[in-house]
Amino acid sequence: MSRRKRPLAEIEILPNDIQTKIISWAAKISIKGLRNVMLSSPTLAEAAADPQVYKNINLYILIVYPLTPLRSYRELMEHCLAAGNLQTHYIHGIKNISITTTSV
């Protein structure tokens, strides 16, 4: 049984740099929304794997619970740190302070 191709969404027809900019704006609003965009289409997931998107991801939930990245979100945190996401640097600093104070 062959799988029928679904028609492309209008955003998938746009140039890759425009897709990345739109996805970057979505990432500023919600990490959950970004995840949904990435799951919706391989084309959009590819456009979302851009440093500009990682730089703009809203990591508010991880700021509220800064030790969560110790157990999960490691790959995301690495990409965000490399892209210069300020929230990631804050979380990384809190994590380092926590590890330093618990090991003393």
PDB file of C-alpha atoms in Angstrom:
ATOM      1  CA  MET A   1       0.000   0.000   0.000  1.00  0.00           C
ATOM      2  CA  SER A   2       1.569   3.262  -1.057  1.00  0.00           C
ATOM      3  CA  ARG A   3       1.367   6.297   1.100  1.00  0.00           C
ATOM      4  CA  ARG A   4      -0.176   9.321  -0.540  1.00  0.00           C
ATOM      5  CA  LYS A   5       1.796  12.507  -0.299  1.00  0.00           C
ATOM      6  CA  ARG A   6       0.028  15.222   1.572  1.00  0.00           C
ATOM      7  CA  PRO A   7      -0.174  18.646  -0.056  1.00  0.00           C
ATOM      8  CA  LEU A   8       2.438  21.115   1.154  1.00  0.00           C
ATOM      9  CA  ALA A   9       1.337  23.801   3.573  1.00  0.00           C
ATOM     10  CA  GLU A  10       1.882  27.362   2.394  1.00  0.00           C
ATOM     11  CA  ILE A  11       4.742  27.861   4.850  1.00  0.00           C
ATOM     12  CA  GLU A  12       6.576  24.872   3.366  1.00  0.00           C
ATOM     13  CA  ILE A  13       6.617  26.563  -0.040  1.00  0.00           C
ATOM     14  CA  LEU A  14       8.440  29.634   1.321  1.00  0.00           C
ATOM     15  CA  PRO A  15      12.238  29.922   1.048  1.00  0.00           C
ATOM     16  CA  ASN A  16      14.160  28.248   3.874  1.00  0.00           C
ATOM     17  CA  ASP A  17      15.391  31.533   5.410  1.00  0.00           C
ATOM     18  CA  ILE A  18      11.811  32.857   5.650  1.00  0.00           C
ATOM     19  CA  GLN A  19      10.661  29.574   7.228  1.00  0.00           C
ATOM     20  CA  THR A  20      13.491  29.855   9.759  1.00  0.00           C
ATOM     21  CA  LYS A  21      12.531  33.435  10.661  1.00  0.00           C
ATOM     22  CA  ILE A  22       8.862  32.477  11.164  1.00  0.00           C
ATOM     23  CA  ILE A  23       9.800  29.423  13.241  1.00  0.00           C
ATOM     24  CA  SER A  24      12.203  31.586  15.258  1.00  0.00           C
ATOM     25  CA  TRP A  25       9.339  33.938  16.134  1.00  0.00           C
ATOM     26  CA  ALA A  26       7.217  30.944  17.151  1.00  0.00           C
ATOM     27  CA  ALA A  27      10.097  29.715  19.336  1.00  0.00           C
ATOM     28  CA  LYS A  28      10.107  33.051  21.193  1.00  0.00           C
ATOM     29  CA  ILE A  29       6.493  32.465  22.178  1.00  0.00           C
ATOM     30  CA  SER A  30       6.488  28.816  23.177  1.00  0.00           C
ATOM     31  CA  ILE A  31       8.820  25.838  23.179  1.00  0.00           C
ATOM     32  CA  LYS A  32       5.724  23.634  22.982  1.00  0.00           C
ATOM     33  CA  GLY A  33       4.606  25.429  19.831  1.00  0.00           C
ATOM     34  CA  LEU A  34       8.070  24.953  18.361  1.00  0.00           C
ATOM     35  CA  ARG A  35       7.906  21.240  19.086  1.00  0.00           C
ATOM     36  CA  ASN A  36       4.528  21.000  17.354  1.00  0.00           C
ATOM     37  CA  VAL A  37       5.879  22.835  14.297  1.00  0.00           C
ATOM     38  CA  MET A  38       8.835  20.453  14.128  1.00  0.00           C
ATOM     39  CA  LEU A  39       6.601  17.397  14.397  1.00  0.00           C
ATOM     40  CA  SER A  40       4.214  18.645  11.722  1.00  0.00           C
ATOM     41  CA  SER A  41       6.633  18.474   8.807  1.00  0.00           C
ATOM     42  CA  PRO A  42      10.146  17.241   8.024  1.00  0.00           C
ATOM     43  CA  THR A  43      10.672  20.403   5.957  1.00  0.00           C
ATOM     44  CA  LEU A  44       9.819  22.624   8.927  1.00  0.00           C
ATOM     45  CA  ALA A  45      11.888  20.480  11.297  1.00  0.00           C
ATOM     46  CA  GLU A  46      14.873  21.020   9.010  1.00  0.00           C
ATOM     47  CA  ALA A  47      14.280  24.783   8.977  1.00  0.00           C
ATOM     48  CA  ALA A  48      13.958  24.751  12.786  1.00  0.00           C
ATOM     49  CA  ALA A  49      17.398  23.167  13.222  1.00  0.00           C
ATOM     50  CA  ASP A  50      19.022  26.555  12.735  1.00  0.00           C
ATOM     51  CA  PRO A  51      21.131  28.508  15.264  1.00  0.00           C
ATOM     52  CA  GLN A  52      18.779  31.500  14.895  1.00  0.00           C
ATOM     53  CA  VAL A  53      15.904  29.358  16.186  1.00  0.00           C
ATOM     54  CA  TYR A  54      17.967  27.958  19.078  1.00  0.00           C
ATOM     55  CA  LYS A  55      19.025  31.485  20.017  1.00  0.00           C
ATOM     56  CA  ASN A  56      15.393  32.599  20.275  1.00  0.00           C
ATOM     57  CA  ILE A  57      13.805  29.607  22.012  1.00  0.00           C
ATOM     58  CA  ASN A  58      11.837  30.718  25.063  1.00  0.00           C
ATOM     59  CA  LEU A  59      13.151  28.526  27.888  1.00  0.00           C
ATOM     60  CA  TYR A  60      11.048  30.105  30.626  1.00  0.00           C
ATOM     61  CA  ILE A  61       9.908  26.734  31.986  1.00  0.00           C
ATOM     62  CA  LEU A  62      13.535  25.684  32.407  1.00  0.00           C
ATOM     63  CA  ILE A  63      14.337  28.967  34.156  1.00  0.00           C
ATOM     64  CA  VAL A  64      11.580  28.240  36.664  1.00  0.00           C
ATOM     65  CA  TYR A  65      13.011  24.731  37.161  1.00  0.00           C
ATOM     66  CA  PRO A  66      16.716  25.261  36.319  1.00  0.00           C
ATOM     67  CA  LEU A  67      17.896  21.861  37.539  1.00  0.00           C
ATOM     68  CA  THR A  68      15.633  19.998  35.095  1.00  0.00           C
ATOM     69  CA  PRO A  69      18.312  20.135  32.346  1.00  0.00           C
ATOM     70  CA  LEU A  70      20.564  18.020  34.585  1.00  0.00           C
ATOM     71  CA  ARG A  71      18.312  15.055  33.763  1.00  0.00           C
ATOM     72  CA  SER A  72      16.920  15.955  30.350  1.00  0.00           C
ATOM     73  CA  TYR A  73      17.037  18.554  27.566  1.00  0.00           C
ATOM     74  CA  ARG A  74      20.835  18.167  27.283  1.00  0.00           C
ATOM     75  CA  GLU A  75      20.985  18.248  23.493  1.00  0.00           C
ATOM     76  CA  LEU A  76      18.633  21.233  23.354  1.00  0.00           C
ATOM     77  CA  MET A  77      20.709  23.057  25.963  1.00  0.00           C
ATOM     78  CA  GLU A  78      23.932  22.402  24.015  1.00  0.00           C
ATOM     79  CA  HIS A  79      22.435  23.808  20.810  1.00  0.00           C
ATOM     80  CA  CYS A  80      21.019  26.834  22.646  1.00  0.00           C
ATOM     81  CA  LEU A  81      24.344  27.547  24.396  1.00  0.00           C
ATOM     82  CA  ALA A  82      26.199  27.337  21.082  1.00  0.00           C
ATOM     83  CA  ALA A  83      23.691  29.749  19.515  1.00  0.00           C
ATOM     84  CA  GLY A  84      24.057  32.278  22.356  1.00  0.00           C
ATOM     85  CA  ASN A  85      20.604  31.927  23.940  1.00  0.00           C
ATOM     86  CA  LEU A  86      20.756  34.154  27.061  1.00  0.00           C
ATOM     87  CA  GLN A  87      18.236  32.086  29.015  1.00  0.00           C
ATOM     88  CA  THR A  88      20.416  29.017  28.485  1.00  0.00           C
ATOM     89  CA  HIS A  89      23.447  30.845  29.872  1.00  0.00           C
ATOM     90  CA  TYR A  90      21.411  31.770  32.960  1.00  0.00           C
ATOM     91  CA  ILE A  91      20.270  28.159  33.451  1.00  0.00           C
ATOM     92  CA  HIS A  92      23.829  26.921  32.914  1.00  0.00           C
ATOM     93  CA  GLY A  93      25.093  29.352  35.571  1.00  0.00           C
ATOM     94  CA  ILE A  94      22.437  28.267  38.098  1.00  0.00           C
ATOM     95  CA  LYS A  95      23.300  24.636  37.395  1.00  0.00           C
ATOM     96  CA  ASN A  96      27.013  25.301  37.959  1.00  0.00           C
ATOM     97  CA  ILE A  97      26.341  27.173  41.205  1.00  0.00           C
ATOM     98  CA  SER A  98      24.103  24.352  42.418  1.00  0.00           C
ATOM     99  CA  ILE A  99      26.676  21.679  41.590  1.00  0.00           C
ATOM    100  CA  THR A 100      29.464  23.702  43.239  1.00  0.00           C
ATOM    101  CA  THR A 101      27.527  24.313  46.468  1.00  0.00           C
ATOM    102  CA  THR A 102      26.368  20.692  46.794  1.00  0.00           C
ATOM    103  CA  SER A 103      29.867  19.288  46.239  1.00  0.00           C
ATOM    104  CA  VAL A 104      31.500  21.535  48.879  1.00  0.00           C
TER     105      VAL A 104
END
